[in-house]
PDB file of C-alpha atoms in Angstrom:
ATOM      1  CA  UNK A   1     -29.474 -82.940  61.349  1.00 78.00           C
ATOM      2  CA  UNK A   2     -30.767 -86.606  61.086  1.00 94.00           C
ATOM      3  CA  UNK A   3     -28.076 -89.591  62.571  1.00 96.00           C
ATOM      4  CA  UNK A   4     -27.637 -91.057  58.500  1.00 96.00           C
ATOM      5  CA  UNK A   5     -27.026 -87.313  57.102  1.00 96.00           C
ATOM      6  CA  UNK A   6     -24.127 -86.361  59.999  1.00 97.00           C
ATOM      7  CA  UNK A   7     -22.522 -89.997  59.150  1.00 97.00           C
ATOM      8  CA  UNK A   8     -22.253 -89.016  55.433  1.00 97.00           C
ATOM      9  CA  UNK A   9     -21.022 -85.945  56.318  1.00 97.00           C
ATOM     10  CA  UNK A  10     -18.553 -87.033  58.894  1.00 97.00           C
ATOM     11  CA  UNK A  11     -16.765 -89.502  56.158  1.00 98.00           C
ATOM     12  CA  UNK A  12     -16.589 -87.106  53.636  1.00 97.00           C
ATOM     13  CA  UNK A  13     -14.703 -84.475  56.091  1.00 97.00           C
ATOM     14  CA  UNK A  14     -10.858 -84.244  55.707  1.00 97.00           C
ATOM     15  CA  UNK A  15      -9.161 -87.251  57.570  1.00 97.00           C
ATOM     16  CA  UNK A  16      -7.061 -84.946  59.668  1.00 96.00           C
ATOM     17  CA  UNK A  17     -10.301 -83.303  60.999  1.00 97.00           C
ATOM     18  CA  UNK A  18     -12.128 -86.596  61.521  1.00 97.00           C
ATOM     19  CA  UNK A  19     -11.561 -86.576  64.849  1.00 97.00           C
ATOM     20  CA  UNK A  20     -12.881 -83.191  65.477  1.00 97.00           C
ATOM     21  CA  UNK A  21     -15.999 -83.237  63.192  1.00 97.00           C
ATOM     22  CA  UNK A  22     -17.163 -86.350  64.294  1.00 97.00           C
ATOM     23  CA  UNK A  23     -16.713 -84.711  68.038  1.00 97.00           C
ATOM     24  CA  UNK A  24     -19.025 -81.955  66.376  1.00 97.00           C
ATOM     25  CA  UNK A  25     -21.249 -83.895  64.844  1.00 97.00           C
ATOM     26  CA  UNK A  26     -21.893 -85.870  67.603  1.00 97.00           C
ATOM     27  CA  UNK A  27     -22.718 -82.329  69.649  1.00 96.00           C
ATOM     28  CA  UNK A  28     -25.301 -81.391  67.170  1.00 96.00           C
ATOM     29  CA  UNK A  29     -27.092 -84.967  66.933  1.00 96.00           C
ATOM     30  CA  UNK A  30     -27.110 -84.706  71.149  1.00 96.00           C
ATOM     31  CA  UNK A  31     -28.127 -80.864  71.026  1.00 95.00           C
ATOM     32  CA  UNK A  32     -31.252 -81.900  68.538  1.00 94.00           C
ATOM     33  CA  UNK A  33     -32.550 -84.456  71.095  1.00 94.00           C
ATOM     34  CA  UNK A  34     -30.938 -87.722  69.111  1.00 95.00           C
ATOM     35  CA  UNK A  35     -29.044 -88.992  72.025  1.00 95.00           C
ATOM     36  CA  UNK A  36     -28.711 -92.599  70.839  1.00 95.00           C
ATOM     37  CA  UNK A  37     -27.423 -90.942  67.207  1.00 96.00           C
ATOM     38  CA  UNK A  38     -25.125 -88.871  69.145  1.00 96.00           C
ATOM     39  CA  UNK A  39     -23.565 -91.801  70.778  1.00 96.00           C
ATOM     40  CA  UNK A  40     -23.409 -94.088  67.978  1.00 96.00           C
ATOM     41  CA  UNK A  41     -21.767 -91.465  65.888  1.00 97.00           C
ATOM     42  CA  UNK A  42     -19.111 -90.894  68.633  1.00 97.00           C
ATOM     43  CA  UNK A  43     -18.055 -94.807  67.960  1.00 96.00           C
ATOM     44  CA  UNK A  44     -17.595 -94.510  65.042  1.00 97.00           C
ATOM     45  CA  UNK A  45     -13.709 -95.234  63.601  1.00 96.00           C
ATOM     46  CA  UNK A  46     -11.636 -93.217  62.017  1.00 97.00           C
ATOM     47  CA  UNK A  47     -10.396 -94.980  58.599  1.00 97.00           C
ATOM     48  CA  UNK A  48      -6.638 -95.831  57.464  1.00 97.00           C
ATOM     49  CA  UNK A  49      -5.971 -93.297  54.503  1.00 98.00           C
ATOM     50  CA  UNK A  50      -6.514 -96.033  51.901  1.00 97.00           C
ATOM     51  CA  UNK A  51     -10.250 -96.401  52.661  1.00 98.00           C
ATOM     52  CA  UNK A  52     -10.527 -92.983  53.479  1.00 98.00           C
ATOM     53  CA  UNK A  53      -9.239 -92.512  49.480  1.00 98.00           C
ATOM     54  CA  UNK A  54     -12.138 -94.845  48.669  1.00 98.00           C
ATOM     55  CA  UNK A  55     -14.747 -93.360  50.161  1.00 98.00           C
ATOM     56  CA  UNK A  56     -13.631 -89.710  48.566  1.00 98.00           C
ATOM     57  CA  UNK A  57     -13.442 -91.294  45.495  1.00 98.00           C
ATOM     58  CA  UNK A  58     -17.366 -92.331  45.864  1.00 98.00           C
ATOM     59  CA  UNK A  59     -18.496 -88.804  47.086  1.00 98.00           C
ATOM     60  CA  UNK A  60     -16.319 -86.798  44.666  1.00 97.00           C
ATOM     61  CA  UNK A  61     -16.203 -89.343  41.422  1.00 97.00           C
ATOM     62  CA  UNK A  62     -19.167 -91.188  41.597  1.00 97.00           C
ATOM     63  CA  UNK A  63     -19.335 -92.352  37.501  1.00 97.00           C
ATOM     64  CA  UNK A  64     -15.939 -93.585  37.799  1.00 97.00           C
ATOM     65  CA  UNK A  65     -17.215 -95.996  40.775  1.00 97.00           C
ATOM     66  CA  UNK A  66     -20.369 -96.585  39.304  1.00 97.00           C
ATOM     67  CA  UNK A  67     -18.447 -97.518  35.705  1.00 97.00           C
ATOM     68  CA  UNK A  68     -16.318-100.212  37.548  1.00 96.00           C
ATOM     69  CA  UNK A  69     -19.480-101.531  39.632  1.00 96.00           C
ATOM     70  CA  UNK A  70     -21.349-102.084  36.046  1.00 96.00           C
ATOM     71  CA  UNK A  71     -17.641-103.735  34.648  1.00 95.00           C
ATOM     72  CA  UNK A  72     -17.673-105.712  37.663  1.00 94.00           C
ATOM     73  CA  UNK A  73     -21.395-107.274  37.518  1.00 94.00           C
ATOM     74  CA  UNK A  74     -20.854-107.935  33.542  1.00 94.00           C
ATOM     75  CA  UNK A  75     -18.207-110.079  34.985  1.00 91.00           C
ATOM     76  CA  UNK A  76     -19.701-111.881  37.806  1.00 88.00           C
ATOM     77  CA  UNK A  77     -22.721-112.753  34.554  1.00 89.00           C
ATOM     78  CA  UNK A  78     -20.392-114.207  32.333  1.00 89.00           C
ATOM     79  CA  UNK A  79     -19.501-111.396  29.985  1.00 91.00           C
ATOM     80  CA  UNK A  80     -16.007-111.420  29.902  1.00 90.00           C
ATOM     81  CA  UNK A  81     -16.019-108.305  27.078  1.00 92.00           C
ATOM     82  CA  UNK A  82     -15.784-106.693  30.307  1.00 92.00           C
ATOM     83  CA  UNK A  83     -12.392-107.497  31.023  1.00 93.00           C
ATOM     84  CA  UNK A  84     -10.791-104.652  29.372  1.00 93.00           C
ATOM     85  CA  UNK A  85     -13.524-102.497  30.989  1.00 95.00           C
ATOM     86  CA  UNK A  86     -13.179-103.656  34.367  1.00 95.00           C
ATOM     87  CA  UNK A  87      -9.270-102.980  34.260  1.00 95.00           C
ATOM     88  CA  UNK A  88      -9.539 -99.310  32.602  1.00 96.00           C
ATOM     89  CA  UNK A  89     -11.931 -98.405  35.745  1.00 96.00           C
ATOM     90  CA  UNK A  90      -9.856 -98.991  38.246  1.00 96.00           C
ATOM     91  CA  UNK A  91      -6.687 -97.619  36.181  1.00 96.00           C
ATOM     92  CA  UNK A  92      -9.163 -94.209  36.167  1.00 97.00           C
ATOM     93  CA  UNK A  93      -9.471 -94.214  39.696  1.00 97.00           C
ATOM     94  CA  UNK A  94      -6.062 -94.514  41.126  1.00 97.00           C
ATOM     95  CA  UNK A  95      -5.200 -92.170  38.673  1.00 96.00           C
ATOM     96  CA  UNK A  96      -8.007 -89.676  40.681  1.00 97.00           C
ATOM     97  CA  UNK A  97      -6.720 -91.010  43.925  1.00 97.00           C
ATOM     98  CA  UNK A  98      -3.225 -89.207  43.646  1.00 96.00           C
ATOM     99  CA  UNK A  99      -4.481 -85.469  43.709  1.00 97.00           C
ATOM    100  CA  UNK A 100      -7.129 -86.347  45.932  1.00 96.00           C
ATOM    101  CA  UNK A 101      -4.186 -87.959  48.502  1.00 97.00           C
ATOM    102  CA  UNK A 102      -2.286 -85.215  47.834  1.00 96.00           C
ATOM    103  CA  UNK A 103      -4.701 -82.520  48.302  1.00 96.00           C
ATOM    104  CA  UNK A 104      -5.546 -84.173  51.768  1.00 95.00           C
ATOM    105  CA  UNK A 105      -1.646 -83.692  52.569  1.00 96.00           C
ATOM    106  CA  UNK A 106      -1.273 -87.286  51.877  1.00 97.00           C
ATOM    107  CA  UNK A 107       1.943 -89.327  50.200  1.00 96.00           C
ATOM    108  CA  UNK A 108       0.460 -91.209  47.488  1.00 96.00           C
ATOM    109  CA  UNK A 109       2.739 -93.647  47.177  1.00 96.00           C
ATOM    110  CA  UNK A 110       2.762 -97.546  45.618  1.00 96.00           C
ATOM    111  CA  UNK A 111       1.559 -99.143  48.837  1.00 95.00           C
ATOM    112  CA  UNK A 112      -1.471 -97.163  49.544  1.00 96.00           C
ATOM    113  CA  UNK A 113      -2.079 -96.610  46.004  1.00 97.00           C
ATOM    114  CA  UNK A 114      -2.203-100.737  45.748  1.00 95.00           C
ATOM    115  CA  UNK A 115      -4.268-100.894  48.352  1.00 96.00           C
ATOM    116  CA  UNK A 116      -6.942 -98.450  47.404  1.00 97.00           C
ATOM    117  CA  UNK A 117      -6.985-100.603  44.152  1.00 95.00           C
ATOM    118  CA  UNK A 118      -7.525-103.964  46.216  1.00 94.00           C
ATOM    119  CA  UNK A 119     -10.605-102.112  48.455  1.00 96.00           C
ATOM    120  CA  UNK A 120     -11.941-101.302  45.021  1.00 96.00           C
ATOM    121  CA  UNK A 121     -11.450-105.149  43.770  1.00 94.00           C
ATOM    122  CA  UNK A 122     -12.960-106.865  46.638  1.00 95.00           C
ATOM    123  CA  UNK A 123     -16.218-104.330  46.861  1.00 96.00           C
ATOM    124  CA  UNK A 124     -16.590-104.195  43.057  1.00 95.00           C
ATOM    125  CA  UNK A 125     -16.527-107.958  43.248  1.00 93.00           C
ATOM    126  CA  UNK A 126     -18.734-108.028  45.984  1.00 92.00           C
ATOM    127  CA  UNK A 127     -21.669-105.663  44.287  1.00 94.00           C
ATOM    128  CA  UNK A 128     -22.136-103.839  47.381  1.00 95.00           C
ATOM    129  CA  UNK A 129     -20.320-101.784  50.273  1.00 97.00           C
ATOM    130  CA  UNK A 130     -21.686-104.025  53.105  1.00 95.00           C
ATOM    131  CA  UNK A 131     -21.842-103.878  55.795  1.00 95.00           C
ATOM    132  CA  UNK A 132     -20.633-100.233  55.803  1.00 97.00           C
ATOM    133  CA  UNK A 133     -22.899 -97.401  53.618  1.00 97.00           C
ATOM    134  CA  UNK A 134     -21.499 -96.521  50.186  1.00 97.00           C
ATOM    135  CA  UNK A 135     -18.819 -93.994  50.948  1.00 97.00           C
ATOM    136  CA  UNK A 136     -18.471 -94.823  54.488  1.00 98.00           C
ATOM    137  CA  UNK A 137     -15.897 -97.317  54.899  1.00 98.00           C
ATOM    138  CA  UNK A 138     -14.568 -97.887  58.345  1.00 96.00           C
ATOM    139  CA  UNK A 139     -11.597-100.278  57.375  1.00 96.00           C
ATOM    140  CA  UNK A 140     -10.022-101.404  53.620  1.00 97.00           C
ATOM    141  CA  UNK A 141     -11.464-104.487  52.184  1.00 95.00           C
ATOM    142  CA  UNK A 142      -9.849-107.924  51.860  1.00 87.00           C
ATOM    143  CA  UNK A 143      -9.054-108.813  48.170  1.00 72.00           C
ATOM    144  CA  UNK A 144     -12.279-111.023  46.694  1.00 66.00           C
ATOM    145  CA  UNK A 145     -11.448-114.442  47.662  1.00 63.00           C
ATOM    146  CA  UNK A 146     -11.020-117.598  44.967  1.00 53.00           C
ATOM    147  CA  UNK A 147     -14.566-117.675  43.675  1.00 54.00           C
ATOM    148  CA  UNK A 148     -14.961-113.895  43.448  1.00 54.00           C
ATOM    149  CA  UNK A 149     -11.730-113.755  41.333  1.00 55.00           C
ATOM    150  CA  UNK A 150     -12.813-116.753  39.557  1.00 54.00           C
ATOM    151  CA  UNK A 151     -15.918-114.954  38.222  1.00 50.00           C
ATOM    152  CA  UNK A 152     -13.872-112.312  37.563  1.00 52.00           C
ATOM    153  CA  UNK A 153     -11.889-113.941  35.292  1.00 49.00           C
ATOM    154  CA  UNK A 154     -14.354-116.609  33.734  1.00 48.00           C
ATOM    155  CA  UNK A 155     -12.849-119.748  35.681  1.00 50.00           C
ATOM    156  CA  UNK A 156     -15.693-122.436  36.012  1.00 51.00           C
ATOM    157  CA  UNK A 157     -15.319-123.976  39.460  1.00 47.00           C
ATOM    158  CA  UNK A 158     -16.736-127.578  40.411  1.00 46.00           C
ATOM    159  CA  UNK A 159     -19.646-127.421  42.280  1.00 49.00           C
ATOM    160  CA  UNK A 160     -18.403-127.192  46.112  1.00 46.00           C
ATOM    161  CA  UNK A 161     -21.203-129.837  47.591  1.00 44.00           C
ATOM    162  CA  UNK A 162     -20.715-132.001  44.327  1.00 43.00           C
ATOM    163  CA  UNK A 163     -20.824-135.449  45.956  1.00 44.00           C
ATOM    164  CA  UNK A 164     -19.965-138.947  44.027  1.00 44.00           C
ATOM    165  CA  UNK A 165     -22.512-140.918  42.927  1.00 47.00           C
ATOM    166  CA  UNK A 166     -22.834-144.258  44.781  1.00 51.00           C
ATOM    167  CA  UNK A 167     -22.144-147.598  43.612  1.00 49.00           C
ATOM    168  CA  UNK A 168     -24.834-149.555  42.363  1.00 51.00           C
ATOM    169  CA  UNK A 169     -25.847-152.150  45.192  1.00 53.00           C
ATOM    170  CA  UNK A 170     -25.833-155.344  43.912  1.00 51.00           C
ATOM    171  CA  UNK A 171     -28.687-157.993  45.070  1.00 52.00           C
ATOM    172  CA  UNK A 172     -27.382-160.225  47.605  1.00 53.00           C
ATOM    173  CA  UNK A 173     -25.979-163.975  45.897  1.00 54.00           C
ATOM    174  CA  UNK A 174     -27.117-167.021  47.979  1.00 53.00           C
ATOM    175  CA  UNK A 175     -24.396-168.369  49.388  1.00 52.00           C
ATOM    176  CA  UNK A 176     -23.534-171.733  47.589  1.00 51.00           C
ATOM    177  CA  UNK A 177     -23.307-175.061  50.199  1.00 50.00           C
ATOM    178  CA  UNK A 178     -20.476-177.052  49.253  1.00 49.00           C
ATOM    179  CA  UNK A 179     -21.030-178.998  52.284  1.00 50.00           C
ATOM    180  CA  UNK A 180     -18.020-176.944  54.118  1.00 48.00           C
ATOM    181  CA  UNK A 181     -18.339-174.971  57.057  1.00 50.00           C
ATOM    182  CA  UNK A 182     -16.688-172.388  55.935  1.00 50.00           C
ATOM    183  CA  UNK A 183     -18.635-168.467  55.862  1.00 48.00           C
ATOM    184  CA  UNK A 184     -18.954-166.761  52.733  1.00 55.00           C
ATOM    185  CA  UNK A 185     -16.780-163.810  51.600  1.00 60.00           C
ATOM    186  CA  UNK A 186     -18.746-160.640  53.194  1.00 74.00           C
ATOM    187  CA  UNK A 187     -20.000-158.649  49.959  1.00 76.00           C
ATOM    188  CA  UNK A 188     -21.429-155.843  52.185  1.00 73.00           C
ATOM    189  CA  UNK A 189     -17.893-155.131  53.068  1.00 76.00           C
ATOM    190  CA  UNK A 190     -16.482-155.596  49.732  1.00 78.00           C
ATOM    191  CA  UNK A 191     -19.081-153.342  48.463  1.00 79.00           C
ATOM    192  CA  UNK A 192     -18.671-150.083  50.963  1.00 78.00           C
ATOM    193  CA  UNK A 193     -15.018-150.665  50.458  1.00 80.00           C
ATOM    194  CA  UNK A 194     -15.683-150.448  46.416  1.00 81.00           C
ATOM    195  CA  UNK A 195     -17.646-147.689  47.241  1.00 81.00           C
ATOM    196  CA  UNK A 196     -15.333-145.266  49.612  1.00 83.00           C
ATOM    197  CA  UNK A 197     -12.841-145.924  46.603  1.00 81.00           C
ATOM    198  CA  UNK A 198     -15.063-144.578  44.147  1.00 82.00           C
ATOM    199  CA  UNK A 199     -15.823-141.529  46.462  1.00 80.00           C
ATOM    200  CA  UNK A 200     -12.189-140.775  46.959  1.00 85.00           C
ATOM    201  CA  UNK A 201     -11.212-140.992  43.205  1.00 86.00           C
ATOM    202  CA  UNK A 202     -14.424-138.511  42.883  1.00 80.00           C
ATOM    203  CA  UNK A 203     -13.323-136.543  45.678  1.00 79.00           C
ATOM    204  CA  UNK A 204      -9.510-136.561  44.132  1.00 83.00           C
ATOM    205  CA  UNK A 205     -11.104-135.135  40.727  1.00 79.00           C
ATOM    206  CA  UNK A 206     -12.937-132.782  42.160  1.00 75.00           C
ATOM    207  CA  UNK A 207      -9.736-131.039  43.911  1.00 75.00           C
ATOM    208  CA  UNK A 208      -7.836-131.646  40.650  1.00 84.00           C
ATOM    209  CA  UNK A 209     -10.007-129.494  38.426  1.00 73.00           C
ATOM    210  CA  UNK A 210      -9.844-126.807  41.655  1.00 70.00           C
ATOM    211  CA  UNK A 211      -6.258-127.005  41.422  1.00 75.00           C
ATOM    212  CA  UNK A 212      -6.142-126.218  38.076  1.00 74.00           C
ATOM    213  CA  UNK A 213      -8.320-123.579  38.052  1.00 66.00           C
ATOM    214  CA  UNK A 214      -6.536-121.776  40.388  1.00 69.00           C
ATOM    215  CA  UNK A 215      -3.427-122.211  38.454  1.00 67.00           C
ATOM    216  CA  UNK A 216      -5.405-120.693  35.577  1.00 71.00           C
ATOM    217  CA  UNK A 217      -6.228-118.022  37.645  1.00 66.00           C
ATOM    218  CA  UNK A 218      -2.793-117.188  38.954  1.00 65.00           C
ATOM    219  CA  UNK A 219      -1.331-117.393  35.122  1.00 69.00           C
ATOM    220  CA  UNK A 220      -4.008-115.019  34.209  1.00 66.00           C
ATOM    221  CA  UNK A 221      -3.378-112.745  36.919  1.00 60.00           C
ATOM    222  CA  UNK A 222       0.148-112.954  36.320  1.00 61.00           C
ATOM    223  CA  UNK A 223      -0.640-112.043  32.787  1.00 63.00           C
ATOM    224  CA  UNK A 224      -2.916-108.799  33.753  1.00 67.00           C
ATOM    225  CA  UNK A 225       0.293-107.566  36.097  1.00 57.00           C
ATOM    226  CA  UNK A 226       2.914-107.742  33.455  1.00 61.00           C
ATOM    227  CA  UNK A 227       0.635-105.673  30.833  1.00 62.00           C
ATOM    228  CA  UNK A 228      -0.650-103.635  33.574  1.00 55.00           C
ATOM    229  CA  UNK A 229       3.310-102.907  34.585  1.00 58.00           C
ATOM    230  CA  UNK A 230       4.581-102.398  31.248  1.00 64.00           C
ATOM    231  CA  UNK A 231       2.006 -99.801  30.643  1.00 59.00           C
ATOM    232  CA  UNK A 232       2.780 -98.055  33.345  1.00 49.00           C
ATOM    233  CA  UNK A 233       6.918 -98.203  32.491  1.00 60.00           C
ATOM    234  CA  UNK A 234       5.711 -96.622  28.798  1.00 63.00           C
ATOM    235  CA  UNK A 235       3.245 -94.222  30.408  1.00 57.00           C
ATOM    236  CA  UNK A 236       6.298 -92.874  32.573  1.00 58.00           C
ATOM    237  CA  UNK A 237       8.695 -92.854  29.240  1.00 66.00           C
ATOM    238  CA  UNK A 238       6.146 -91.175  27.190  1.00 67.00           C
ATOM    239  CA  UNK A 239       5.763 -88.695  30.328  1.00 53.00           C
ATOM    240  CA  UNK A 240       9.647 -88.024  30.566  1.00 58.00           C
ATOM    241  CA  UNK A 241       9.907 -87.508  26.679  1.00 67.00           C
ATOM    242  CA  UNK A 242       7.246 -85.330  26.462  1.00 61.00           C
ATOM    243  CA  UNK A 243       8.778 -83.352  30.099  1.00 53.00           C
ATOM    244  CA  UNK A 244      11.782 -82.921  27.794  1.00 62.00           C
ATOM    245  CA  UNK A 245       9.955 -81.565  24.842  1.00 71.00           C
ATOM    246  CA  UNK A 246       8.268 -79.257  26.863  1.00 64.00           C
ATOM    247  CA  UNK A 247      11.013 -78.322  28.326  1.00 60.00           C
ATOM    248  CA  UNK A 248      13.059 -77.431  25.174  1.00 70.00           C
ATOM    249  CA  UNK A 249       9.802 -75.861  24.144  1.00 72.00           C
ATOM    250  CA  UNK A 250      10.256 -73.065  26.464  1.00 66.00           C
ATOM    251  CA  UNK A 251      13.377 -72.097  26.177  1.00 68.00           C
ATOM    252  CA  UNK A 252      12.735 -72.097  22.374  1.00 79.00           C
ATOM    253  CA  UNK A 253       9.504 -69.613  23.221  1.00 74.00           C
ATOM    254  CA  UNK A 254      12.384 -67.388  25.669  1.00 71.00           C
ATOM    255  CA  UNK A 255      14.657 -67.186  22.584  1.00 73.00           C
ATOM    256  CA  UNK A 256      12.007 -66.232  20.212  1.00 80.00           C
ATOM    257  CA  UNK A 257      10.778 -63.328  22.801  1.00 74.00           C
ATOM    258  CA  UNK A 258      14.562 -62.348  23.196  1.00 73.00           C
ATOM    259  CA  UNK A 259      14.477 -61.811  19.473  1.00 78.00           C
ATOM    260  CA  UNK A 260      10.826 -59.854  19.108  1.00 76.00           C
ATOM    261  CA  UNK A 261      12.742 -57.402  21.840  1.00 72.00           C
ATOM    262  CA  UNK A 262      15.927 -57.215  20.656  1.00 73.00           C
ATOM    263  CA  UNK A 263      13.650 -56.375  16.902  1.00 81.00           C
ATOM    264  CA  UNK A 264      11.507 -54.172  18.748  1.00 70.00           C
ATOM    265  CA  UNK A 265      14.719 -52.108  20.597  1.00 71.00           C
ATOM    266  CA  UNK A 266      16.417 -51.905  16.700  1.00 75.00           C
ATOM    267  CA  UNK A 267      13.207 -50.192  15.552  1.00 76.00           C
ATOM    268  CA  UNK A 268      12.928 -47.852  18.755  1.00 73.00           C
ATOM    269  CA  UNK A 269      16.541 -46.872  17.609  1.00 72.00           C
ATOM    270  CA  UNK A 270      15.808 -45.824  14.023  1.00 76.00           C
ATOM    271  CA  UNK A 271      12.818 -43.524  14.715  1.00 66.00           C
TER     272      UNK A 271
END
């Protein structure tokens, strides 16, 4: 077994045996002569739950993660078309991440459910895994920071190293002689103060549109939440009404079946 094929195997093993397999694993790589695999593979951490989730999610759902990667880079080009997209992907996948917690004798609850969906953000934003292998995360990711989520969501940013343009220097006057002693005003210094005004007012505009970007942001985020929250409130009352259907369902099916035998025993009777 070669070092890369024991790591993907190692990460796709049941957390509660990570531990052990990697111990294994590591026995096999020294065994086939790969000391330097063998050791390497020993190091390597054993994942919270949530990244665990997300790396299961690559080996055992891989068009669902490929689907939001392809939402995700429509984004990041300027297509926002795949807004609605991008959001239904990672909807898909926390819905596969509950059975999959649960069949590793995990509680899928909100908080690691949230944070699967935040891994998924910030490496769907990112177009890549790295530094860690696709399906080998060591640790959940941070959320994409302001420019990622900018992208995202079709925010144009000023340009970061977006410097003021100078004042025009002005030719130097002769001083006039009024036959005083007196020196004349110094323009250089008039002019880099009229200058380092200018730069700050460019400077102050510069922070202004950030500001307001992010506060577009944040209102569109906001926005995405509240849908994304009602949906899931009507999901759960479409769930409990159709629970209760199904439930009267049945015993409407046990009533009918009482009836066929109670039927059936009245014909037994007459022959």
């Amino acid at each position: 077994m070669a070092y890369a094929d024991a790591a993907r195997a190692l990460y796709q093993a049941p957390l509660a045996q990570f531990v052990e397999e990697r111990k294994r694993l590591a026995g096999e790589l020294k065994a086939a002569g790969d000391k330097s695999g063998a050791t390497t593979i020993a190091k390597l951490p054993k994942p919270p739950v949530s990244a665990w989730a997300v790396n299961q999610l690559y080996w055992q759902s891989r068009a669902a993660i490929d689907r939001l990667f392809k939402a995700a880079d429509h984004l990041r080009k300027g297509d926002m078309r795949a807004n609605a997209e991008h959001r239904e992907s990672l909807a898909a996948l926390r819905k596969l991440a509950t059975p999959l917690l649960e069949s590793g004798g995990h509680n899928a609850n909100e908080g690691t459910l949230r944070r699967i969906n935040l891994t998924l953000s910030a490496i769907a934003a990112a177009g890549t895994w790295e530094p860690d292998e696709p399906g080998q995360l060591t640790a959940d990711r941070d959320p994409p920071g302001f420019d990622a989520l900018a992208a995202l969501a079709g925010i144009p940013l000023p340009a970061r190293d977006e410097e003021p343009e100078p004042a025009p220097k002005a030719e130097p006057k002769p001083a006039k002689s009024d036959g005083s002693k007196k020196a004349p005003p110094d323009e250089l210094a008039e002019r880099r103060r009229k200058a380092a005004e200018h730069e700050a007012a460019e400077k102050e505009k510069a922070e202004q549109k950030k500001r307001d970007a992010i506060a577009k942001l944040k209102k569109e985020l906001a926005s995405r939440l509240d849908a994304a929250q009602k949906n899931v409130e009507s999901s759960e009352r479409q769930i409990a009404k159709l629970s209760e259907e199904l439930s009267d369902a049945e015993d409407q099916l046990v009533k009918a079946r009482e009836n066929v035998e109670e039927i059936e025993s009245q014909l037994a009777s007459l022959d």
